[in-house]
GROMACS .gro file of C-alpha atoms in nm:
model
  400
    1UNK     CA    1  16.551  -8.569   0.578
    2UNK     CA    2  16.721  -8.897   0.461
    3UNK     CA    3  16.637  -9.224   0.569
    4UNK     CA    4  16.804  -9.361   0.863
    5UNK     CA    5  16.858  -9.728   0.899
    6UNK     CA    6  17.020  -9.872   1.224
    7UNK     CA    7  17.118 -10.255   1.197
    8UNK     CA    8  17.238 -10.415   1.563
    9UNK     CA    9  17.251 -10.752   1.711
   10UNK     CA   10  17.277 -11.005   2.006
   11UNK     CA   11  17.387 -11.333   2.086
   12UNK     CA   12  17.301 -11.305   2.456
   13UNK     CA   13  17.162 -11.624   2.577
   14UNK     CA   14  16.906 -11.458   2.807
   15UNK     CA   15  16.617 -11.369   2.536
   16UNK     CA   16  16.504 -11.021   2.719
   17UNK     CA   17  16.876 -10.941   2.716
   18UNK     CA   18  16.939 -11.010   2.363
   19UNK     CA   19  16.603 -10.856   2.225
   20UNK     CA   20  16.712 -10.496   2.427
   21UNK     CA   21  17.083 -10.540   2.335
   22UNK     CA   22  17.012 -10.566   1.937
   23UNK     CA   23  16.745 -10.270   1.962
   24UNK     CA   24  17.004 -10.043   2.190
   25UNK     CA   25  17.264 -10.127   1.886
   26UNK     CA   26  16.982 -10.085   1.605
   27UNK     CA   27  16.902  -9.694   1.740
   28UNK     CA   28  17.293  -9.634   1.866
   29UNK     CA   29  17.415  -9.759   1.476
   30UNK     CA   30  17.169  -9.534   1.322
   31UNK     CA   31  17.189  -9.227   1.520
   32UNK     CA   32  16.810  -9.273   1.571
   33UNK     CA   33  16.643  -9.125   1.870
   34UNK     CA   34  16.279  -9.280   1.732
   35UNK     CA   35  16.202  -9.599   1.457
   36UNK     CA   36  15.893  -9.583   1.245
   37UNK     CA   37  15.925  -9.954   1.146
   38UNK     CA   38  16.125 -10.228   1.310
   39UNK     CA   39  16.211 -10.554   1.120
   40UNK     CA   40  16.337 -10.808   1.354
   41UNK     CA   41  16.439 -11.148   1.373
   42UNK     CA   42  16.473 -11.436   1.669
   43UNK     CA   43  16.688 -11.713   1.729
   44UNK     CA   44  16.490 -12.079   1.702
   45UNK     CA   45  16.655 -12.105   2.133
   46UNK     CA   46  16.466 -11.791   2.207
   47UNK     CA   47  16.200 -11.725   2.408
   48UNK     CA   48  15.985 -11.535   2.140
   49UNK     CA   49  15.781 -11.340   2.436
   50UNK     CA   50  16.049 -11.240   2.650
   51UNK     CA   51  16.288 -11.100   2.326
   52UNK     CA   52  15.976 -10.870   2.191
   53UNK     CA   53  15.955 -10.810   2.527
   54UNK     CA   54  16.284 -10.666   2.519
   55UNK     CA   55  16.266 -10.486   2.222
   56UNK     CA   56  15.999 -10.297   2.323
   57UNK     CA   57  16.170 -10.178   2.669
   58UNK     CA   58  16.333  -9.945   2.432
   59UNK     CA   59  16.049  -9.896   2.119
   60UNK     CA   60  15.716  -9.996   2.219
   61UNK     CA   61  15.512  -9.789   1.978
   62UNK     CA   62  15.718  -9.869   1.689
   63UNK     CA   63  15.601 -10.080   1.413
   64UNK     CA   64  15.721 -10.429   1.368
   65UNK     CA   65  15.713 -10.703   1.174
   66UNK     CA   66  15.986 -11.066   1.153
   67UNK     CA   67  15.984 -11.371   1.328
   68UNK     CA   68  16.221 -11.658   1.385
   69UNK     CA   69  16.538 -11.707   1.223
   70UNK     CA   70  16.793 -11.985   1.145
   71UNK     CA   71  17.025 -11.722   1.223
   72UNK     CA   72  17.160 -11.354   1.111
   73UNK     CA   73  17.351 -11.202   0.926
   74UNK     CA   74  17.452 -10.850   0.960
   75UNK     CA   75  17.757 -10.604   0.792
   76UNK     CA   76  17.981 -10.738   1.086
   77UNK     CA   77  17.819 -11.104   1.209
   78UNK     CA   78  17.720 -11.429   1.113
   79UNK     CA   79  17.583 -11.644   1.355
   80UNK     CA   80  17.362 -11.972   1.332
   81UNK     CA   81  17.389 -12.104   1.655
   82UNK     CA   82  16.996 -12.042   1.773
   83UNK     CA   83  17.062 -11.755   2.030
   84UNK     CA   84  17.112 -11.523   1.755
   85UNK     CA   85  16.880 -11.190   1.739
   86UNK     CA   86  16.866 -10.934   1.439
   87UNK     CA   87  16.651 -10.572   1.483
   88UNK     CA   88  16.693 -10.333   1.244
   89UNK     CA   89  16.523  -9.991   1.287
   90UNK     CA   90  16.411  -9.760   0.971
   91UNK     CA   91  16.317  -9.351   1.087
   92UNK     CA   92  16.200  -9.185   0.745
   93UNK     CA   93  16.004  -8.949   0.592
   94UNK     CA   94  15.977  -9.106   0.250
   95UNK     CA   95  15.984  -9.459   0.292
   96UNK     CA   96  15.667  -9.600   0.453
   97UNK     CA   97  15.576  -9.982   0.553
   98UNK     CA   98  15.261 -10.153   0.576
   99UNK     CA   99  15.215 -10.447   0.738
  100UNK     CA  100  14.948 -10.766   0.675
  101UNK     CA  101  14.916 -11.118   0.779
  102UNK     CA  102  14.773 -11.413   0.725
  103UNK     CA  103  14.710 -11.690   0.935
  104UNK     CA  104  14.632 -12.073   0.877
  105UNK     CA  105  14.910 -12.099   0.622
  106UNK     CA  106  14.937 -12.491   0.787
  107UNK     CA  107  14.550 -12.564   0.638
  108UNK     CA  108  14.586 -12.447   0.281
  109UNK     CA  109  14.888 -12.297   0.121
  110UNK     CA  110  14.670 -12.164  -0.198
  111UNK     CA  111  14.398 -11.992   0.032
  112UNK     CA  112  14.636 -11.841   0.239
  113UNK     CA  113  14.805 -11.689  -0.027
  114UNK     CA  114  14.472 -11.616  -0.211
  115UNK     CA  115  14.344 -11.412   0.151
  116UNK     CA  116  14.691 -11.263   0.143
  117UNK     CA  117  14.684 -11.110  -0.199
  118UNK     CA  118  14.289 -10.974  -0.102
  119UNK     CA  119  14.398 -10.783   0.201
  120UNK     CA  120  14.701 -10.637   0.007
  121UNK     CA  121  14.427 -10.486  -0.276
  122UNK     CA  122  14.207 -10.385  -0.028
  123UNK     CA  123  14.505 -10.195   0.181
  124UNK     CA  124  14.473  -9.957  -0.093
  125UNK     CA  125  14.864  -9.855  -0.054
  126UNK     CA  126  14.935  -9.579  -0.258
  127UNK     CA  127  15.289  -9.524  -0.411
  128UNK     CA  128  15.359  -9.891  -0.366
  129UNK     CA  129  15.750  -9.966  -0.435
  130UNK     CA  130  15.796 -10.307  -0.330
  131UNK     CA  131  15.687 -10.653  -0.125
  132UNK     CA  132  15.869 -10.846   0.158
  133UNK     CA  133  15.695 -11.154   0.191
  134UNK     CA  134  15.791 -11.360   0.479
  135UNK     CA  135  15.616 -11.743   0.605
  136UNK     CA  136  15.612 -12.002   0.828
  137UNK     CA  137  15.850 -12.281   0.653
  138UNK     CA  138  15.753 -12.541   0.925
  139UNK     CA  139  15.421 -12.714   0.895
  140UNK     CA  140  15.487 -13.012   1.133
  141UNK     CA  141  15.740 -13.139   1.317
  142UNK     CA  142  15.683 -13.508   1.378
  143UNK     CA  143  15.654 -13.621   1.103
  144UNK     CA  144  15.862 -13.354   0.908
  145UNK     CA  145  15.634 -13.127   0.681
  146UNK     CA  146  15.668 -12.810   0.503
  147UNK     CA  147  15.473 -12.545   0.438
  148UNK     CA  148  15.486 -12.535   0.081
  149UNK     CA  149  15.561 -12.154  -0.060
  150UNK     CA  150  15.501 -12.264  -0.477
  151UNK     CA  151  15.106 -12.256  -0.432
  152UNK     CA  152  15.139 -11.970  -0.161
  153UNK     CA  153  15.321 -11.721  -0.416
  154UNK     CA  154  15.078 -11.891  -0.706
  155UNK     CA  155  14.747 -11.727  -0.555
  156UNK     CA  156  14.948 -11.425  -0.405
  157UNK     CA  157  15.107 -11.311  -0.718
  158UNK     CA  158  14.756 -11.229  -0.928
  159UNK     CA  159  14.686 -10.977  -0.653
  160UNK     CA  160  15.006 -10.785  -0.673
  161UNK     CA  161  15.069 -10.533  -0.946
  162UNK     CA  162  15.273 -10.665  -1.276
  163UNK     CA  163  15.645 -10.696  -1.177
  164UNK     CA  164  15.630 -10.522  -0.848
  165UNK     CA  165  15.964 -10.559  -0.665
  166UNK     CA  166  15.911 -10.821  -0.404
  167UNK     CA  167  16.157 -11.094  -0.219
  168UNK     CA  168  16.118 -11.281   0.069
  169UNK     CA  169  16.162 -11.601   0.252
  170UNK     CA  170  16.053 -11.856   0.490
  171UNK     CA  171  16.144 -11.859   0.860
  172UNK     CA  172  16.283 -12.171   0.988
  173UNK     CA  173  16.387 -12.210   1.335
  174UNK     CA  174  16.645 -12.525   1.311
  175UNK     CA  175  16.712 -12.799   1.063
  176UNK     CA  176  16.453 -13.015   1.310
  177UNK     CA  177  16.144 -12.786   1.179
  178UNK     CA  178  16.076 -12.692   1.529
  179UNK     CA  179  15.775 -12.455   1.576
  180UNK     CA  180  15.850 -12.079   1.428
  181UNK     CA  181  15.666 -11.788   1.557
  182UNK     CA  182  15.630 -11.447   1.341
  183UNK     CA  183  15.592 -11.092   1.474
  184UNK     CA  184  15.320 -10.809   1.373
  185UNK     CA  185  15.341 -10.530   1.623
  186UNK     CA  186  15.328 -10.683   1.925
  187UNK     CA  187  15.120 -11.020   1.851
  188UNK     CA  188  15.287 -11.365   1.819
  189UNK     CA  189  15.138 -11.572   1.606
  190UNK     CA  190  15.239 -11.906   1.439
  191UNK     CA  191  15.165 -12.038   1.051
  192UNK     CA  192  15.117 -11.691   0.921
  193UNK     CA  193  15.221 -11.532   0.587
  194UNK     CA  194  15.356 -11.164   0.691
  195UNK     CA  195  15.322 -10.921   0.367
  196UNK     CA  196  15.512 -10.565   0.409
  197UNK     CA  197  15.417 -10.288   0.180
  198UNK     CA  198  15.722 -10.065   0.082
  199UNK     CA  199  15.532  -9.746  -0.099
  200UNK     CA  200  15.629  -9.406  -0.089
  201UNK     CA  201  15.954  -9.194  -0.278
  202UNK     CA  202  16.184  -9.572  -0.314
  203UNK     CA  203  16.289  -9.792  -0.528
  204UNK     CA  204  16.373 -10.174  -0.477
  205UNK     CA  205  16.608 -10.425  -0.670
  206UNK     CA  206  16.772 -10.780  -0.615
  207UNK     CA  207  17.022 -11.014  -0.708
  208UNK     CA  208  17.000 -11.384  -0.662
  209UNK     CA  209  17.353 -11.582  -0.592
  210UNK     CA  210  17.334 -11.991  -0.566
  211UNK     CA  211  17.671 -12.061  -0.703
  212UNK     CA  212  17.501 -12.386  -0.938
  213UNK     CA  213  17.606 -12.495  -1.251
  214UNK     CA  214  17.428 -12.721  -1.496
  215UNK     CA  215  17.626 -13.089  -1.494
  216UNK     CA  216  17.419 -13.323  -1.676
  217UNK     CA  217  17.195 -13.284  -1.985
  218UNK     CA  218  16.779 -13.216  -1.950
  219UNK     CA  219  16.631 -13.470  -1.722
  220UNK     CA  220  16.228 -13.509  -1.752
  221UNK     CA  221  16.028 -13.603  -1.416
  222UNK     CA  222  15.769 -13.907  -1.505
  223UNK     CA  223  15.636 -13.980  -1.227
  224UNK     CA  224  15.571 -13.728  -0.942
  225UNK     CA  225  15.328 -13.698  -0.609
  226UNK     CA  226  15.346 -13.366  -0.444
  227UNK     CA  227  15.686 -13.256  -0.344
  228UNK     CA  228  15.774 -13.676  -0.397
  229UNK     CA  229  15.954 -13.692  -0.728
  230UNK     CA  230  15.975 -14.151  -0.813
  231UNK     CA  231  16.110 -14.131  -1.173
  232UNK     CA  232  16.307 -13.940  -1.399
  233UNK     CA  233  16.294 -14.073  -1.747
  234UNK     CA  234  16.095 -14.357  -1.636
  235UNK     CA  235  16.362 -14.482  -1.443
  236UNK     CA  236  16.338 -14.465  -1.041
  237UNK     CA  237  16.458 -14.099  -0.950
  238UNK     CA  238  16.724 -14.221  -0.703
  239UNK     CA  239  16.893 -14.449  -0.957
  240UNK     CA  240  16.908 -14.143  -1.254
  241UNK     CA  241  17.054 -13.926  -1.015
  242UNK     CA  242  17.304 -14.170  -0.857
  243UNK     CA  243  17.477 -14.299  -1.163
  244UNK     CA  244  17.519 -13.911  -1.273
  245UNK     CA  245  17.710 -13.937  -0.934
  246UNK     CA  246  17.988 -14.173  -0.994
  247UNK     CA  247  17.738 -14.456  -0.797
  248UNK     CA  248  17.813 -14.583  -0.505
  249UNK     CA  249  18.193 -14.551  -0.529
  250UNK     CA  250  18.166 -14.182  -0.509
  251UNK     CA  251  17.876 -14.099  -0.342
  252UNK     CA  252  17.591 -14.260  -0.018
  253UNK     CA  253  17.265 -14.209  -0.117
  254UNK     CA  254  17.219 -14.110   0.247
  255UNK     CA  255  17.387 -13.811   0.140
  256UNK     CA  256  17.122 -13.660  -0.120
  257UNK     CA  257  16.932 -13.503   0.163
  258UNK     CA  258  16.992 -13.152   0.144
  259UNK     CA  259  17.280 -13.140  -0.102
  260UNK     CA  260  17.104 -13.316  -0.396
  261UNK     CA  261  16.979 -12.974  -0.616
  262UNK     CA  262  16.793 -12.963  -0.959
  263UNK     CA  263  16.781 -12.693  -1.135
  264UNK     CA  264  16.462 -12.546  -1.363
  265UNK     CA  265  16.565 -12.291  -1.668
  266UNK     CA  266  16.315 -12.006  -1.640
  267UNK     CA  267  16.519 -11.869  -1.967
  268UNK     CA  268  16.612 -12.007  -2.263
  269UNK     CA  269  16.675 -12.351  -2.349
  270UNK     CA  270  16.988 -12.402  -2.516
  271UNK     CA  271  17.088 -11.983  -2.465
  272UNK     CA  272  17.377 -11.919  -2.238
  273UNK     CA  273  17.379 -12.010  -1.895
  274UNK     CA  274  17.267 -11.722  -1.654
  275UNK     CA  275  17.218 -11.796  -1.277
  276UNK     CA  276  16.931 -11.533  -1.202
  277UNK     CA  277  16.713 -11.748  -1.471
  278UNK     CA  278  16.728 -12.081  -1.263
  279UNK     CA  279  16.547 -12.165  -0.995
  280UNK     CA  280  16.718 -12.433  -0.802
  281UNK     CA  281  16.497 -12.747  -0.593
  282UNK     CA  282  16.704 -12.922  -0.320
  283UNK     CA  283  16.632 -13.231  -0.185
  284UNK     CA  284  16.471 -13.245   0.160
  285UNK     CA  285  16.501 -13.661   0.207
  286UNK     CA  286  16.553 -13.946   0.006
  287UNK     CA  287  16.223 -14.225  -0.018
  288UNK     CA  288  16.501 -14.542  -0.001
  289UNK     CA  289  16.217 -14.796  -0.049
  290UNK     CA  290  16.056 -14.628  -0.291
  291UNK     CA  291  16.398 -14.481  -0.461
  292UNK     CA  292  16.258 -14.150  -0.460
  293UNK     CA  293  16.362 -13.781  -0.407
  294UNK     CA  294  16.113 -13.584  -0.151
  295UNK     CA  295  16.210 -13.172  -0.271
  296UNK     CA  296  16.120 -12.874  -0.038
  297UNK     CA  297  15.876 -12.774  -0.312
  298UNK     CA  298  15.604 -12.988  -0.535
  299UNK     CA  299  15.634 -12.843  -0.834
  300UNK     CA  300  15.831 -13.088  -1.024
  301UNK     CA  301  15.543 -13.221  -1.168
  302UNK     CA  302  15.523 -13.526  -1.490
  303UNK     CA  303  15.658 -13.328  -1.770
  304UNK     CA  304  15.942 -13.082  -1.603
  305UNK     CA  305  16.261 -13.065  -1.761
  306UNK     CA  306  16.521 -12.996  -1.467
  307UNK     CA  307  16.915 -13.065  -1.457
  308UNK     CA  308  17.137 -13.199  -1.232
  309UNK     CA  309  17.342 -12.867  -1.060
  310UNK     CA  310  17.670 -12.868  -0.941
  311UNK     CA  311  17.779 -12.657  -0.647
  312UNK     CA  312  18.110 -12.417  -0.682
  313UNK     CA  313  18.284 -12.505  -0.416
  314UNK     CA  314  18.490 -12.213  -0.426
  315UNK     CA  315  18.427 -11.891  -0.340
  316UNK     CA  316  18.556 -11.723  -0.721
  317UNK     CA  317  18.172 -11.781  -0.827
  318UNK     CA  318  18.063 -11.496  -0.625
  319UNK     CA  319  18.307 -11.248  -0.835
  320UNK     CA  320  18.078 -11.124  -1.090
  321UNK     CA  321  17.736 -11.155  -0.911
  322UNK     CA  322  17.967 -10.915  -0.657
  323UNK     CA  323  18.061 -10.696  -0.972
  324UNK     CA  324  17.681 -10.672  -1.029
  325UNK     CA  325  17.634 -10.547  -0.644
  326UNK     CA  326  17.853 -10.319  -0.663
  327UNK     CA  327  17.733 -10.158  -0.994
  328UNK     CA  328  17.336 -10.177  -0.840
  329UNK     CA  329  17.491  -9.962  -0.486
  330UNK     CA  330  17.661  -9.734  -0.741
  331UNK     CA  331  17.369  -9.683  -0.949
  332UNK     CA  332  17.087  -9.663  -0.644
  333UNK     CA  333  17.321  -9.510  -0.347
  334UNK     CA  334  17.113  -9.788  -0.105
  335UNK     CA  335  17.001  -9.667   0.200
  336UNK     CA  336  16.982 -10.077   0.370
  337UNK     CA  337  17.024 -10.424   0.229
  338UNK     CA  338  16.824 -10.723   0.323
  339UNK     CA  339  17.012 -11.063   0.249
  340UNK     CA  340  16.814 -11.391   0.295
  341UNK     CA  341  17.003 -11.681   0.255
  342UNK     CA  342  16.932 -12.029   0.245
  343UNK     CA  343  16.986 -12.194   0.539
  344UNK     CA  344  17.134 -12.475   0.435
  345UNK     CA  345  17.460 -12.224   0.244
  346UNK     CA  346  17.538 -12.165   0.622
  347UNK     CA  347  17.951 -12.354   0.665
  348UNK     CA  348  17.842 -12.601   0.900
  349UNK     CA  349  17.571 -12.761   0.634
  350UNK     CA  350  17.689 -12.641   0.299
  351UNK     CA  351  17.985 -12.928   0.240
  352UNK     CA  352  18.194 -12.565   0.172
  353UNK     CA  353  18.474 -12.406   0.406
  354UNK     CA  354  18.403 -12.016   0.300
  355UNK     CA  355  18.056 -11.824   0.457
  356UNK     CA  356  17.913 -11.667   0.087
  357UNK     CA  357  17.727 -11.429   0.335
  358UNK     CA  358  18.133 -11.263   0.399
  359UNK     CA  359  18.169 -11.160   0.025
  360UNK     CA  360  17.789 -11.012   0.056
  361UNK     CA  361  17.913 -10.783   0.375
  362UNK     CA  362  18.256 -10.673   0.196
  363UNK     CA  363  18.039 -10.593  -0.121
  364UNK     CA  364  17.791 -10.387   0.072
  365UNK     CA  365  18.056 -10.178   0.214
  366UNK     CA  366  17.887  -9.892   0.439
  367UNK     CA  367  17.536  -9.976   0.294
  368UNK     CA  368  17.321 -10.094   0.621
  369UNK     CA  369  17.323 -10.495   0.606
  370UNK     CA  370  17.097 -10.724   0.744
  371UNK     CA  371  17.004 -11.067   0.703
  372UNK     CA  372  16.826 -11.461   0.796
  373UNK     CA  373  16.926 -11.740   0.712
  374UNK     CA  374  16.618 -11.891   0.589
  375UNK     CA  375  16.415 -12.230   0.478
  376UNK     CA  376  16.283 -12.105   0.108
  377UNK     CA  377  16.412 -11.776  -0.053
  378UNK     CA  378  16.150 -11.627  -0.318
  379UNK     CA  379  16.242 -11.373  -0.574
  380UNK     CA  380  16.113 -11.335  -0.896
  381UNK     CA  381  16.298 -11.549  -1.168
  382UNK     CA  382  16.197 -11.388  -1.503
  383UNK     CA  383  15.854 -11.277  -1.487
  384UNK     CA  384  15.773 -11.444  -1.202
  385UNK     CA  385  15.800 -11.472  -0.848
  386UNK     CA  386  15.953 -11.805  -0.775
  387UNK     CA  387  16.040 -12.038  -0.436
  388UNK     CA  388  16.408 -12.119  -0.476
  389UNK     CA  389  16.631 -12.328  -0.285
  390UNK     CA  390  17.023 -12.306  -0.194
  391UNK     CA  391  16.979 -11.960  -0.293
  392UNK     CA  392  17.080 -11.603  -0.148
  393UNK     CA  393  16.804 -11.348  -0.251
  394UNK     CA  394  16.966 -10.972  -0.199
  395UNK     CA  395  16.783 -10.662  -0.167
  396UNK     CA  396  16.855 -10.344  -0.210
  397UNK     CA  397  16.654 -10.032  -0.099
  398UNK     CA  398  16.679  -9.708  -0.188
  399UNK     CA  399  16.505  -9.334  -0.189
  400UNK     CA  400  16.425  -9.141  -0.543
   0.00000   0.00000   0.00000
């Protein structure tokens, strides 16, 4: 029998409501009477308790795995405004999923990922397809700290077999880093790493869209603490990247934070431009005494070449990584998609007036969509599984 996939949502306020609303719409959409494996997602407003709760009125055996979410995205909504629920419900006989997790992600990025990648080898999966890998973005909330996912996906990726399939993201429930919470079965837990084993008769690929540009010539960091980046070209960071800028004229350096993006070439050098071989950084807050740039990730260490990136402001950039979508549903007849898009590419934060996530539902077409909007995307850039920022990461999953 073919896979079913049933994608429904809520935006109820009352979190028992929404959970059973979204799962009633999940098994009604997919013409499911049972789910083997539930993926769902929960508004930052939510009561985490009371929504599982509600899912499982209507699937308590089911599998499940998700957590909290910026917000959702499915083939007919977009919403970001923290009351927003996703579930979406797979019933299969050739598609299995596996689910791990790791906790104390807030202690030691590296040895969570490092535990992570063990439990996946010892799982002993057989027929494995592909890797969702979803964490807790938020480390702290006063002061503001991340989770970082660059040494998490450093010690994961040595356990995982040589260019396995695999895409995820971190869960962020507002732009305040309140706590998160993520779902295995019917635990809630907090600073985890979730891992969810795709094996069986399937097939996974993605497509990255961030919409950047190159607009300045190499840069090289100098000087660089953590996710703290002081100097670029031995001048302070903050001053290189606001005379590329126009200066003061043109842009407030108060304005960096979270629209301020450099860009690292996993290609070639001088070769043509291709968005899937960048991985973009985007500032979290500017260091004004210091005139540095604090990034989401620390990898922009002494030594990295990175460029300034300009955003397309227009929704034409989306054409021909659409063109590419709709040759990948063509070639793989998709039973669901998974888009996880950076948070801040939501309208309301992105400085644009056009929601990306609409050209990704017309592009699916029929193909089961859902979505979060998220606080790192990962995907692999090259050879390698990267954390990327002001990025959409879209899967697609299919049967052999």
């Amino acid at each position: 029998m073919k896979t079913k996939v049933g994608v429904g949502y809520s935006n109820q306020t009352s979190s028992f409501a929404a959970g059973k609303e979204a799962t009633a719409a999940a098994l009604e959409n997919g013409g499911l009477e049972k789910a083997d494996f539930a993926l769902i997602f929960c508004g930052g407003k939510h009561n985490p308790k009371e929504f599982l709760e509600g899912v499982n009125s209507l699937i308590p055996t089911c599998q499940k795995a998700g957590g909290t979410s910026f917000g959702i995205i499915t083939d007919s909504f977009i919403g970001y405004d923290g009351f927003e629920v996703g579930v979406t419900l797979f019933s299969s006989e050739k598609i299995k999923f596996t689910v791990l997790a790791q906790g104390n992600l807030n202690e030691n990025e590296f040895v969570a990922g490092d535990e992570l990648g063990k439990k996946i080898e010892s799982a002993g999966v057989e027929d494995l397809q592909a890797l969702w890998v979803f964490y807790d973005s938020s480390k702290n909330q006063s002061p503001p700290m991340l989770n970082f996912a660059t040494p998490l996906f450093a010690a994961l990726e040595p356990h995982l077999p040589k260019g396995l399939p695999c895409a995820g993201g971190g869960f962020l429930a507002d732009m305040r880093l309140s706590q998160c919470y993520q779902f295995v079965d019917d635990k809630i837990v907090s600073q985890h790493a979730l891992a969810i084993l795709i094996s069986g008769e399937c097939t996974m690929e993605t497509t990255i869209l961030h919409g950047c540009h190159p607009c300045s010539d190499y840069l090289t960091v100098t000087k660089a603490e953590g996710p703290v980046v002081f100097e670029i070209d031995h001048r302070p960071a903050v001053d290189v990247i606001h005379e590329l800028l126009g200066g003061s004229e043109v842009v407030d350096i108060k304005d960096f934070a979270m629209n301020v993006t450099l860009g690292i070439n996993r290609g070639e050098k001088f070769g043509e431009f291709k968005e899937s071989e960048f991985a973009n950084r985007l500032t979290l807050a500017v260091d004004e005494p210091n005139k540095a740039l604090v990034m989401f990730e620390p990898d922009l260490v002494a030594g990295s070449e990175v460029q300034l990136m300009h955003r397309n402001l227009e929704p034409d950039y989306l054409n021909s990584v659409i063109d590419g979508v709709k040759d990948i549903i063509h070639k793989l007849n998709p039973v669901f998609s998974l888009y996880i898009n950076c948070g801040g590419r939501a309208r309301p934060f992105s400085g644009v007036n056009f929601e990306d996530a609409e050209s990704v539902q017309d592009a699916v077409g029929s193909v089961p969509l859902a979505g979060f909007y998220s606080g790192v995307e990962v995907a692999r850039v090259g050879e390698f599984l990267q954390p990327l920022d002001w990025t959409g990461v879209l899967c697609f999953l299919a049967e052999k």
